[in-house]
mmCIF file of C-alpha atoms in Angstrom:
data_model
loop_
_atom_site.group_PDB
_atom_site.id
_atom_site.type_symbol
_atom_site.label_atom_id
_atom_site.label_comp_id
_atom_site.label_asym_id
_atom_site.label_seq_id
_atom_site.Cartn_x
_atom_site.Cartn_y
_atom_site.Cartn_z
ATOM 1 C CA MET E 1 83.125 106.263 100.759
ATOM 2 C CA SER E 2 84.866 104.556 98.271
ATOM 3 C CA PRO E 3 88.959 105.754 97.424
ATOM 4 C CA VAL E 4 87.595 106.164 93.941
ATOM 5 C CA LYS E 5 84.756 108.594 95.002
ATOM 6 C CA ASN E 6 87.463 110.082 97.609
ATOM 7 C CA LEU E 7 89.373 110.814 94.719
ATOM 8 C CA ALA E 8 86.226 111.979 92.288
ATOM 9 C CA ALA E 9 85.487 114.259 95.377
ATOM 10 C CA VAL E 10 88.566 115.740 95.695
ATOM 11 C CA LEU E 11 88.706 116.685 91.908
ATOM 12 C CA ALA E 12 85.381 117.905 91.803
ATOM 13 C CA LEU E 13 86.171 120.218 94.760
ATOM 14 C CA SER E 14 89.355 121.654 93.073
ATOM 15 C CA LEU E 15 87.566 121.848 89.519
ATOM 16 C CA ALA E 16 84.795 123.839 91.475
ATOM 17 C CA THR E 17 87.665 126.381 93.568
ATOM 18 C CA ALA E 18 89.287 126.326 90.066
ATOM 19 C CA SER E 19 85.432 128.017 88.369
ATOM 20 C CA ALA E 20 85.494 130.636 90.927
ATOM 21 C CA ALA E 21 89.252 131.487 90.446
ATOM 22 C CA TYR E 22 87.968 132.090 86.227
ATOM 23 C CA ALA E 23 85.802 134.226 87.446
ATOM 24 C CA ASP E 24 88.392 136.539 88.997
ATOM 25 C CA GLY E 25 90.440 136.475 86.282
ATOM 26 C CA PHE E 26 92.239 133.123 86.267
ATOM 27 C CA SER E 27 92.219 130.172 83.873
ATOM 28 C CA TYR E 28 91.969 126.619 84.527
ATOM 29 C CA ARG E 29 92.482 123.515 82.389
ATOM 30 C CA PHE E 30 91.118 119.793 84.158
ATOM 31 C CA SER E 31 92.111 116.668 82.124
ATOM 32 C CA GLY E 32 91.900 112.774 83.298
ATOM 33 C CA PHE E 33 93.350 109.454 82.481
ATOM 34 C CA GLY E 34 92.744 105.892 83.453
ATOM 35 C CA THR E 35 92.787 102.288 82.687
ATOM 36 C CA VAL E 36 90.618 99.600 83.701
ATOM 37 C CA GLY E 37 93.127 96.101 82.980
ATOM 38 C CA TYR E 38 93.409 92.756 83.698
ATOM 39 C CA ALA E 39 96.627 90.518 84.481
ATOM 40 C CA ALA E 40 97.001 86.620 84.643
ATOM 41 C CA THR E 41 100.013 84.318 84.818
ATOM 42 C CA ASP E 42 100.235 80.544 83.844
ATOM 43 C CA THR E 43 101.652 79.422 87.086
ATOM 44 C CA ASN E 44 100.909 80.094 90.960
ATOM 45 C CA ASP E 45 104.812 79.828 91.706
ATOM 46 C CA VAL E 46 104.855 83.595 91.562
ATOM 47 C CA MET E 47 103.572 86.937 91.413
ATOM 48 C CA LEU E 48 103.145 89.495 89.034
ATOM 49 C CA THR E 49 103.319 93.272 90.760
ATOM 50 C CA ASN E 50 104.025 96.741 89.263
ATOM 51 C CA PRO E 51 106.974 98.795 91.315
ATOM 52 C CA GLY E 52 105.572 99.370 95.064
ATOM 53 C CA GLN E 53 102.755 96.760 94.578
ATOM 54 C CA ILE E 54 102.408 93.897 97.613
ATOM 55 C CA ASP E 55 99.564 91.935 95.995
ATOM 56 C CA GLY E 56 99.439 91.207 92.254
ATOM 57 C CA ALA E 57 98.170 88.259 89.508
ATOM 58 C CA ARG E 58 98.716 84.801 89.502
ATOM 59 C CA LYS E 59 97.121 81.938 87.435
ATOM 60 C CA GLY E 60 93.434 83.662 88.806
ATOM 61 C CA GLY E 61 94.348 86.728 87.417
ATOM 62 C CA SER E 62 94.005 90.108 88.818
ATOM 63 C CA ALA E 63 92.933 93.330 88.257
ATOM 64 C CA LEU E 64 94.440 95.407 90.446
ATOM 65 C CA VAL E 65 97.756 95.238 89.090
ATOM 66 C CA ASP E 66 97.156 97.996 86.226
ATOM 67 C CA SER E 67 93.615 99.626 86.509
ATOM 68 C CA ARG E 68 94.220 103.148 87.678
ATOM 69 C CA LEU E 69 92.318 106.609 87.551
ATOM 70 C CA GLY E 70 93.820 110.264 87.617
ATOM 71 C CA GLY E 71 92.809 113.311 87.060
ATOM 72 C CA GLN E 72 95.276 116.624 86.792
ATOM 73 C CA LEU E 73 94.421 120.357 87.366
ATOM 74 C CA ASP E 74 96.445 123.221 85.215
ATOM 75 C CA PHE E 75 95.949 126.890 86.719
ATOM 76 C CA THR E 76 97.249 130.158 85.201
ATOM 77 C CA PHE E 77 97.222 132.939 87.545
ATOM 78 C CA THR E 78 99.689 135.353 85.394
ATOM 79 C CA PRO E 79 101.534 134.809 82.446
ATOM 80 C CA ALA E 80 104.929 133.961 84.798
ATOM 81 C CA LEU E 81 102.698 132.108 87.362
ATOM 82 C CA SER E 82 101.062 129.159 87.082
ATOM 83 C CA ALA E 83 100.413 125.845 89.097
ATOM 84 C CA THR E 84 99.406 121.709 88.632
ATOM 85 C CA VAL E 85 97.519 119.209 91.013
ATOM 86 C CA GLN E 86 97.310 115.714 90.084
ATOM 87 C CA GLY E 87 95.614 113.007 92.061
ATOM 88 C CA LEU E 88 95.665 108.997 90.982
ATOM 89 C CA ALA E 89 94.230 106.094 92.713
ATOM 90 C CA ARG E 90 95.710 103.055 92.204
ATOM 91 C CA GLN E 91 96.887 99.735 94.194
ATOM 92 C CA ASP E 92 99.141 101.241 97.005
ATOM 93 C CA GLN E 93 101.772 99.964 98.980
ATOM 94 C CA LYS E 94 99.366 97.803 101.168
ATOM 95 C CA GLY E 95 97.290 95.984 98.853
ATOM 96 C CA ASP E 96 94.291 98.824 99.033
ATOM 97 C CA PHE E 97 92.959 100.601 95.149
ATOM 98 C CA ALA E 98 93.206 104.252 97.167
ATOM 99 C CA PRO E 99 93.798 107.619 95.926
ATOM 100 C CA VAL E 100 97.361 109.525 96.429
ATOM 101 C CA LEU E 101 98.351 113.166 96.177
ATOM 102 C CA GLU E 102 101.019 112.459 92.647
ATOM 103 C CA TRP E 103 101.759 116.149 91.984
ATOM 104 C CA ALA E 104 101.398 119.305 93.664
ATOM 105 C CA PHE E 105 103.455 122.535 92.511
ATOM 106 C CA LEU E 106 104.163 126.097 91.755
ATOM 107 C CA ARG E 107 105.936 127.012 88.709
ATOM 108 C CA TYR E 108 107.455 130.533 87.961
ATOM 109 C CA LYS E 109 108.770 131.155 84.124
ATOM 110 C CA VAL E 110 111.882 133.457 85.298
ATOM 111 C CA SER E 111 111.894 133.794 81.222
ATOM 112 C CA ASN E 112 111.643 132.764 77.738
ATOM 113 C CA SER E 113 113.606 129.832 78.522
ATOM 114 C CA VAL E 114 114.064 129.193 82.416
ATOM 115 C CA ALA E 115 111.730 128.237 84.899
ATOM 116 C CA VAL E 116 111.466 126.689 88.670
ATOM 117 C CA ARG E 117 109.205 124.856 90.073
ATOM 118 C CA ILE E 118 108.606 123.554 94.144
ATOM 119 C CA GLY E 119 106.401 121.720 95.459
ATOM 120 C CA ARG E 120 105.831 117.561 95.536
ATOM 121 C CA LEU E 121 107.124 116.803 91.702
ATOM 122 C CA GLY E 122 107.505 113.678 89.869
ATOM 123 C CA PHE E 123 110.809 111.976 89.839
ATOM 124 C CA PRO E 124 111.961 112.635 86.033
ATOM 125 C CA THR E 125 114.718 109.716 85.894
ATOM 126 C CA TYR E 126 112.840 107.652 83.009
ATOM 127 C CA LEU E 127 112.154 108.262 79.857
ATOM 128 C CA VAL E 128 107.987 108.552 79.912
ATOM 129 C CA SER E 129 108.212 109.634 83.903
ATOM 130 C CA ASP E 130 105.735 112.668 82.860
ATOM 131 C CA TYR E 131 102.914 110.112 81.394
ATOM 132 C CA ARG E 132 104.045 106.761 83.129
ATOM 133 C CA TYR E 133 100.519 106.497 84.335
ATOM 134 C CA VAL E 134 98.808 107.994 81.378
ATOM 135 C CA GLY E 135 98.554 104.323 79.416
ATOM 136 C CA TYR E 136 96.704 105.908 76.647
ATOM 137 C CA ALA E 137 100.039 107.829 75.789
ATOM 138 C CA ASN E 138 101.694 104.457 76.037
ATOM 139 C CA PRO E 139 102.759 101.640 73.362
ATOM 140 C CA TRP E 140 102.504 98.889 76.172
ATOM 141 C CA VAL E 141 100.166 97.545 78.824
ATOM 142 C CA ARG E 142 103.002 98.538 81.292
ATOM 143 C CA ALA E 143 105.871 100.220 81.383
ATOM 144 C CA PRO E 144 108.968 97.163 81.064
ATOM 145 C CA LEU E 145 109.697 95.765 84.747
ATOM 146 C CA GLU E 146 113.385 95.504 83.936
ATOM 147 C CA VAL E 147 113.721 98.981 83.622
ATOM 148 C CA TYR E 148 110.827 100.678 85.502
ATOM 149 C CA LYS E 149 111.225 98.678 89.045
ATOM 150 C CA LEU E 150 115.005 99.493 89.816
ATOM 151 C CA ALA E 151 114.102 103.065 91.160
ATOM 152 C CA PRO E 152 110.181 102.575 92.360
ATOM 153 C CA VAL E 153 109.881 106.556 92.774
ATOM 154 C CA ASP E 154 106.929 108.295 91.461
ATOM 155 C CA ASN E 155 107.597 111.898 93.211
ATOM 156 C CA TYR E 156 109.553 113.755 95.612
ATOM 157 C CA GLU E 157 109.452 117.027 97.074
ATOM 158 C CA GLY E 158 112.075 119.771 96.399
ATOM 159 C CA ALA E 159 112.420 121.969 93.623
ATOM 160 C CA ASP E 160 113.835 122.047 89.956
ATOM 161 C CA ILE E 161 115.198 124.925 87.269
ATOM 162 C CA THR E 162 114.906 124.006 83.298
ATOM 163 C CA TRP E 163 116.513 126.119 80.930
ATOM 164 C CA SER E 164 115.380 125.151 77.383
ATOM 165 C CA HIS E 165 116.385 126.702 74.227
ATOM 166 C CA ASP E 166 116.893 125.774 70.587
ATOM 167 C CA VAL E 167 120.089 124.190 69.821
ATOM 168 C CA GLY E 168 121.079 123.624 66.323
ATOM 169 C CA GLN E 169 117.677 121.928 64.409
ATOM 170 C CA GLY E 170 116.200 120.791 67.505
ATOM 171 C CA PHE E 171 115.487 121.953 70.803
ATOM 172 C CA LEU E 172 117.326 121.193 74.282
ATOM 173 C CA THR E 173 116.101 121.270 77.676
ATOM 174 C CA LEU E 174 118.482 121.052 80.911
ATOM 175 C CA GLN E 175 117.076 119.909 84.425
ATOM 176 C CA ALA E 176 118.287 120.282 88.071
ATOM 177 C CA LEU E 177 116.689 119.324 90.774
ATOM 178 C CA ALA E 178 117.212 119.164 94.548
ATOM 179 C CA GLY E 179 114.703 117.676 97.469
ATOM 180 C CA HIS E 180 113.881 114.460 99.305
ATOM 181 C CA ILE E 181 112.023 111.344 99.412
ATOM 182 C CA SER E 182 109.995 109.398 101.757
ATOM 183 C CA ASN E 183 107.505 107.222 100.634
ATOM 184 C CA PRO E 184 105.658 103.945 101.774
ATOM 185 C CA ALA E 185 107.311 100.181 100.978
ATOM 186 C CA ALA E 186 105.659 97.757 99.460
ATOM 187 C CA ASP E 187 105.276 96.046 103.029
ATOM 188 C CA ALA E 188 101.888 95.261 104.986
ATOM 189 C CA ASN E 189 103.941 96.035 108.278
ATOM 190 C CA GLY E 190 104.826 99.919 107.397
ATOM 191 C CA GLY E 191 108.290 99.322 105.683
ATOM 192 C CA ARG E 192 109.825 102.986 104.291
ATOM 193 C CA LEU E 193 111.913 104.224 101.485
ATOM 194 C CA LYS E 194 113.735 107.455 102.257
ATOM 195 C CA VAL E 195 115.778 109.709 100.066
ATOM 196 C CA ASN E 196 118.174 112.111 101.482
ATOM 197 C CA GLN E 197 120.167 114.653 100.034
ATOM 198 C CA LEU E 198 118.984 114.120 96.689
ATOM 199 C CA VAL E 199 120.361 115.814 93.535
ATOM 200 C CA GLY E 200 120.267 115.076 90.051
ATOM 201 C CA GLY E 201 120.164 116.315 86.267
ATOM 202 C CA TYR E 202 118.738 115.133 83.336
ATOM 203 C CA VAL E 203 118.955 116.324 79.176
ATOM 204 C CA THR E 204 116.553 116.440 76.942
ATOM 205 C CA TYR E 205 116.962 116.607 72.885
ATOM 206 C CA GLU E 206 114.027 116.945 70.657
ATOM 207 C CA ILE E 207 114.983 116.839 66.794
ATOM 208 C CA GLY E 208 112.016 116.388 64.549
ATOM 209 C CA ASN E 209 110.562 112.920 65.271
ATOM 210 C CA LEU E 210 113.428 112.084 67.844
ATOM 211 C CA ARG E 211 113.502 112.838 71.150
ATOM 212 C CA LEU E 212 116.370 111.355 73.551
ATOM 213 C CA ARG E 213 116.797 111.888 76.888
ATOM 214 C CA GLY E 214 119.044 111.008 80.070
ATOM 215 C CA GLY E 215 120.825 112.009 83.476
ATOM 216 C CA VAL E 216 121.902 111.009 86.639
ATOM 217 C CA SER E 217 119.945 111.217 90.437
ATOM 218 C CA SER E 218 121.793 110.563 93.787
ATOM 219 C CA GLY E 219 121.176 110.376 96.866
ATOM 220 C CA LYS E 220 121.755 109.154 100.736
ATOM 221 C CA VAL E 221 119.365 105.834 100.793
ATOM 222 C CA SER E 222 117.455 104.551 103.684
ATOM 223 C CA TYR E 223 114.968 101.560 103.172
ATOM 224 C CA TRP E 224 113.412 99.021 105.250
ATOM 225 C CA THR E 225 110.680 96.372 105.668
ATOM 226 C CA ASN E 226 109.315 94.091 108.445
ATOM 227 C CA ASN E 227 111.391 91.463 106.916
ATOM 228 C CA THR E 228 114.510 93.191 106.298
ATOM 229 C CA ASN E 229 114.537 94.489 110.052
ATOM 230 C CA ALA E 230 114.080 90.959 111.105
ATOM 231 C CA LEU E 231 116.649 89.942 109.319
ATOM 232 C CA PHE E 232 119.296 92.847 110.713
ATOM 233 C CA GLY E 233 117.887 91.851 113.891
ATOM 234 C CA GLY E 234 118.941 88.551 114.196
ATOM 235 C CA LEU E 235 122.288 88.876 112.558
ATOM 236 C CA GLN E 236 122.803 91.872 115.407
ATOM 237 C CA GLN E 237 121.769 89.661 118.032
ATOM 238 C CA VAL E 238 124.054 86.502 117.050
ATOM 239 C CA GLY E 239 126.974 89.388 116.631
ATOM 240 C CA LEU E 240 127.577 89.238 112.700
ATOM 241 C CA VAL E 241 127.515 92.975 112.950
ATOM 242 C CA ASP E 242 129.995 92.817 110.098
ATOM 243 C CA VAL E 243 127.385 91.337 107.637
ATOM 244 C CA ARG E 244 124.551 93.320 109.241
ATOM 245 C CA ASN E 245 126.327 96.512 107.733
ATOM 246 C CA LEU E 246 126.903 95.197 104.676
ATOM 247 C CA PHE E 247 123.463 95.180 103.995
ATOM 248 C CA ASN E 248 121.415 97.422 105.643
ATOM 249 C CA ALA E 249 120.694 100.264 104.099
ATOM 250 C CA ASP E 250 120.650 103.229 105.855
ATOM 251 C CA ASN E 251 121.816 106.535 104.453
ATOM 252 C CA SER E 252 123.572 104.625 101.765
ATOM 253 C CA HIS E 253 124.861 106.593 99.087
ATOM 254 C CA THR E 254 122.733 105.401 95.707
ATOM 255 C CA THR E 255 123.268 106.881 92.061
ATOM 256 C CA PHE E 256 120.267 105.921 89.190
ATOM 257 C CA SER E 257 121.293 106.943 85.786
ATOM 258 C CA SER E 258 119.138 106.660 82.750
ATOM 259 C CA LEU E 259 119.842 107.547 78.937
ATOM 260 C CA GLY E 260 116.422 106.649 76.361
ATOM 261 C CA PHE E 261 115.345 107.279 73.085
ATOM 262 C CA ASN E 262 112.116 107.294 71.404
ATOM 263 C CA TYR E 263 111.250 107.615 67.346
ATOM 264 C CA ASP E 264 107.892 108.243 66.594
ATOM 265 C CA ALA E 265 107.234 108.771 62.974
ATOM 266 C CA GLY E 266 104.352 108.033 60.262
ATOM 267 C CA ASN E 267 103.993 104.447 60.637
ATOM 268 C CA ILE E 268 107.301 103.473 62.482
ATOM 269 C CA LEU E 269 107.446 103.258 66.382
ATOM 270 C CA ALA E 270 111.003 102.724 67.769
ATOM 271 C CA THR E 271 111.667 103.221 71.813
ATOM 272 C CA GLY E 272 114.207 101.857 73.992
ATOM 273 C CA GLU E 273 116.124 102.565 77.444
ATOM 274 C CA TYR E 274 119.092 101.510 79.269
ATOM 275 C CA ALA E 275 119.365 102.066 83.428
ATOM 276 C CA LYS E 276 121.424 100.987 86.291
ATOM 277 C CA LEU E 277 120.946 101.364 89.973
ATOM 278 C CA HIS E 278 124.430 101.759 92.232
ATOM 279 C CA SER E 279 124.578 101.723 95.735
ATOM 280 C CA SER E 280 126.975 101.330 98.400
ATOM 281 C CA ALA E 281 124.326 99.291 100.454
ATOM 282 C CA ARG E 282 124.140 95.268 99.192
ATOM 283 C CA LEU E 283 120.638 95.744 100.103
ATOM 284 C CA LEU E 284 119.963 97.639 96.794
ATOM 285 C CA GLY E 285 122.991 96.356 95.455
ATOM 286 C CA ASP E 286 124.166 97.238 91.807
ATOM 287 C CA SER E 287 121.826 96.348 88.849
ATOM 288 C CA ALA E 288 121.248 97.340 85.211
ATOM 289 C CA GLY E 289 118.138 97.405 82.817
ATOM 290 C CA TRP E 290 117.351 97.619 79.354
ATOM 291 C CA TYR E 291 114.392 97.237 76.609
ATOM 292 C CA GLY E 292 113.701 97.874 73.325
ATOM 293 C CA THR E 293 110.640 98.305 71.696
ATOM 294 C CA PHE E 294 109.101 98.390 68.060
ATOM 295 C CA GLY E 295 105.874 99.269 66.704
ATOM 296 C CA TYR E 296 104.181 99.674 63.218
ATOM 297 C CA ARG E 297 100.733 101.576 62.927
ATOM 298 C CA LEU E 298 98.417 99.890 60.494
ATOM 299 C CA SER E 299 95.499 102.590 60.736
ATOM 300 C CA LYS E 300 93.915 102.262 64.335
ATOM 301 C CA VAL E 301 96.138 98.836 64.621
ATOM 302 C CA MET E 302 99.896 98.728 66.111
ATOM 303 C CA PRO E 303 101.271 95.647 66.854
ATOM 304 C CA TYR E 304 104.618 95.501 68.761
ATOM 305 C CA VAL E 305 107.285 93.525 70.017
ATOM 306 C CA THR E 306 109.466 94.409 72.936
ATOM 307 C CA TRP E 307 112.671 92.347 74.068
ATOM 308 C CA ALA E 308 113.734 93.490 77.968
ATOM 309 C CA GLY E 309 116.597 92.441 80.514
ATOM 310 C CA GLN E 310 117.718 92.751 83.921
ATOM 311 C CA SER E 311 120.260 92.036 85.958
ATOM 312 C CA LYS E 312 121.266 92.126 89.663
ATOM 313 C CA GLN E 313 125.032 91.549 90.500
ATOM 314 C CA SER E 314 125.911 88.822 92.972
ATOM 315 C CA ASP E 315 127.166 89.653 96.502
ATOM 316 C CA LEU E 316 127.661 85.947 97.585
ATOM 317 C CA GLY E 317 131.576 85.962 97.988
ATOM 318 C CA LYS E 318 131.301 89.335 100.296
ATOM 319 C CA TYR E 319 130.686 87.724 103.342
ATOM 320 C CA SER E 320 130.876 84.783 105.655
ATOM 321 C CA ILE E 321 128.419 83.202 107.847
ATOM 322 C CA PRO E 322 129.793 79.634 109.775
ATOM 323 C CA SER E 323 127.661 76.420 108.643
ATOM 324 C CA ILE E 324 125.822 76.256 111.865
ATOM 325 C CA PRO E 325 122.065 74.500 111.740
ATOM 326 C CA GLN E 326 121.565 77.552 114.494
ATOM 327 C CA LEU E 327 122.679 80.212 111.685
ATOM 328 C CA ALA E 328 121.072 78.331 108.522
ATOM 329 C CA PRO E 329 117.424 80.708 108.667
ATOM 330 C CA LEU E 330 119.738 83.588 108.776
ATOM 331 C CA ALA E 331 122.207 82.333 106.472
ATOM 332 C CA ALA E 332 119.473 82.058 103.752
ATOM 333 C CA GLY E 333 117.734 85.327 104.177
ATOM 334 C CA VAL E 334 121.191 86.455 103.701
ATOM 335 C CA HIS E 335 121.826 84.515 100.556
ATOM 336 C CA GLY E 336 118.326 85.836 99.104
ATOM 337 C CA LEU E 337 119.683 89.191 99.234
ATOM 338 C CA ALA E 338 123.194 88.543 98.232
ATOM 339 C CA ALA E 339 122.617 86.120 95.275
ATOM 340 C CA SER E 340 122.653 87.485 91.615
ATOM 341 C CA SER E 341 119.650 88.123 89.714
ATOM 342 C CA SER E 342 118.169 87.949 86.040
ATOM 343 C CA GLN E 343 115.271 88.215 84.009
ATOM 344 C CA HIS E 344 114.705 88.161 80.115
ATOM 345 C CA THR E 345 111.471 88.782 78.234
ATOM 346 C CA VAL E 346 109.945 88.914 75.029
ATOM 347 C CA SER E 347 106.483 90.527 74.434
ATOM 348 C CA LEU E 348 103.877 91.138 71.959
ATOM 349 C CA GLY E 349 101.232 92.701 72.195
ATOM 350 C CA VAL E 350 99.016 95.186 69.954
ATOM 351 C CA LYS E 351 97.139 98.710 70.692
ATOM 352 C CA ILE E 352 94.145 99.518 69.016
ATOM 353 C CA ASP E 353 92.560 102.478 68.749
ATOM 354 C CA VAL E 354 88.887 102.688 69.270
ATOM 355 C CA HIS E 355 88.359 106.173 69.795
ATOM 356 C CA SER E 356 90.319 109.564 69.585
ATOM 357 C CA ASN E 357 90.473 108.901 73.400
ATOM 358 C CA VAL E 358 90.135 105.396 73.890
ATOM 359 C CA ALA E 359 92.467 102.434 73.243
ATOM 360 C CA LEU E 360 92.316 98.441 73.544
ATOM 361 C CA LYS E 361 96.119 96.790 74.352
ATOM 362 C CA PHE E 362 96.744 92.755 74.409
ATOM 363 C CA GLN E 363 99.919 91.917 75.314
ATOM 364 C CA ALA E 364 101.877 88.504 76.229
ATOM 365 C CA ASP E 365 105.020 88.346 77.924
ATOM 366 C CA HIS E 366 107.315 85.199 77.850
ATOM 367 C CA VAL E 367 109.816 85.928 80.922
ATOM 368 C CA GLN E 368 112.914 83.943 81.609
ATOM 369 C CA PRO E 369 113.281 85.009 85.160
ATOM 370 C CA SER E 370 116.552 83.132 87.211
ATOM 371 C CA ALA E 371 116.077 80.591 89.912
ATOM 372 C CA GLY E 372 114.971 83.551 92.496
ATOM 373 C CA GLY E 373 112.324 84.693 90.082
ATOM 374 C CA GLY E 374 113.781 87.513 89.005
ATOM 375 C CA LEU E 375 111.412 90.760 89.123
ATOM 376 C CA PHE E 376 108.225 88.562 90.163
ATOM 377 C CA SER E 377 106.710 88.622 93.746
ATOM 378 C CA ASP E 378 106.094 85.949 96.947
ATOM 379 C CA VAL E 379 107.979 83.664 94.882
ATOM 380 C CA ARG E 380 107.045 80.034 96.476
ATOM 381 C CA ALA E 381 109.594 77.046 97.473
ATOM 382 C CA GLY E 382 109.720 74.929 94.569
ATOM 383 C CA TYR E 383 110.099 77.430 92.176
ATOM 384 C CA HIS E 384 113.595 77.299 90.080
ATOM 385 C CA GLY E 385 113.679 79.684 87.480
ATOM 386 C CA GLN E 386 110.974 78.106 85.143
ATOM 387 C CA SER E 387 109.654 80.491 82.420
ATOM 388 C CA VAL E 388 106.585 82.432 82.771
ATOM 389 C CA ASN E 389 104.202 83.742 80.841
ATOM 390 C CA VAL E 390 101.811 86.741 81.153
ATOM 391 C CA TYR E 391 98.615 87.280 79.983
ATOM 392 C CA SER E 392 97.151 90.826 80.042
ATOM 393 C CA ALA E 393 94.206 93.136 78.619
ATOM 394 C CA VAL E 394 93.775 97.240 79.261
ATOM 395 C CA VAL E 395 91.388 99.584 78.072
ATOM 396 C CA ASP E 396 93.065 103.065 78.245
ATOM 397 C CA PHE E 397 91.100 106.283 78.161
ATOM 398 C CA ILE E 398 91.855 110.077 78.494
ATOM 399 C CA PHE E 399 89.287 112.639 79.318
#
């Protein structure tokens, strides 16, 4: 059975279970979302991928980058107790289109202002974390990678507590979380990303048509792939332990902070976000990203423009490898990790609401990466920072 059919079967079984529960006095709500998309670049020297993907789009194009299908079941057992389960099928870390359990948690409303959740929860670090994969709810074809590739984590296992209340003319929500993360890395040979001792705090304030959100998460991060294991093993073997320890991400203290806003009123949409990653392991390094988007609605058509940027700090002066031919491959590998990196993108797009639950989007991105390829993947020999154009078209829908 195909992955999509597997996901459909799981959702159908859950729906049947919910229907039986409804007969005993419970209630449920089912909703779904999806995107069918195609993206292509104007070069074969680099590859476009979303966070966590190993396969992507080159000059020949790909439907795997942006296509996905999701479904969500919300159960209400009592006025205080509820549960949510969300499944999502998309390209996974090995390049397969496969379903995963994105969310699965219980929610208990302690009072009118306080709620506690426990289980597999969405990682709330971004402005649109709760609906990032619901393309219909967002203006872009894909969330700007200059920000959304900094922390490629969608969920965690743990708990959170929220306090919400009217403050002034607006509505304030405070959120604290704790838990851990263990996700596959984008590596066909089985890499891993782990975060232990994960804690975080986020603040959301909504006033009129303006929504503000910001916060910080931190934890002990371990990250490895087949390539990093080979590189660090080689450094260890030739006695360059200090260099290995500088870059090796093994329980490295890492923080991620973000601040964003969204203003949506009448014909005008304006949104932007800034995020920063800092880690004691130079494999992860210090990076910052930002974007700003402005859109103007003309009936059912909204043209928009986005300007985005990202930069990673250089660590070239923090280590030394002897200049001998035998160590050249190791030096090149470390140099690739240590070099600074940047990317700037100007995007022009249009969102067309063709139905109450269906939208078409067309987007063109002019990307200027640094010499190492910026945020593109699988950079081929001979590429030295030439600009890249990306062309995308998607159909977003909800049901």
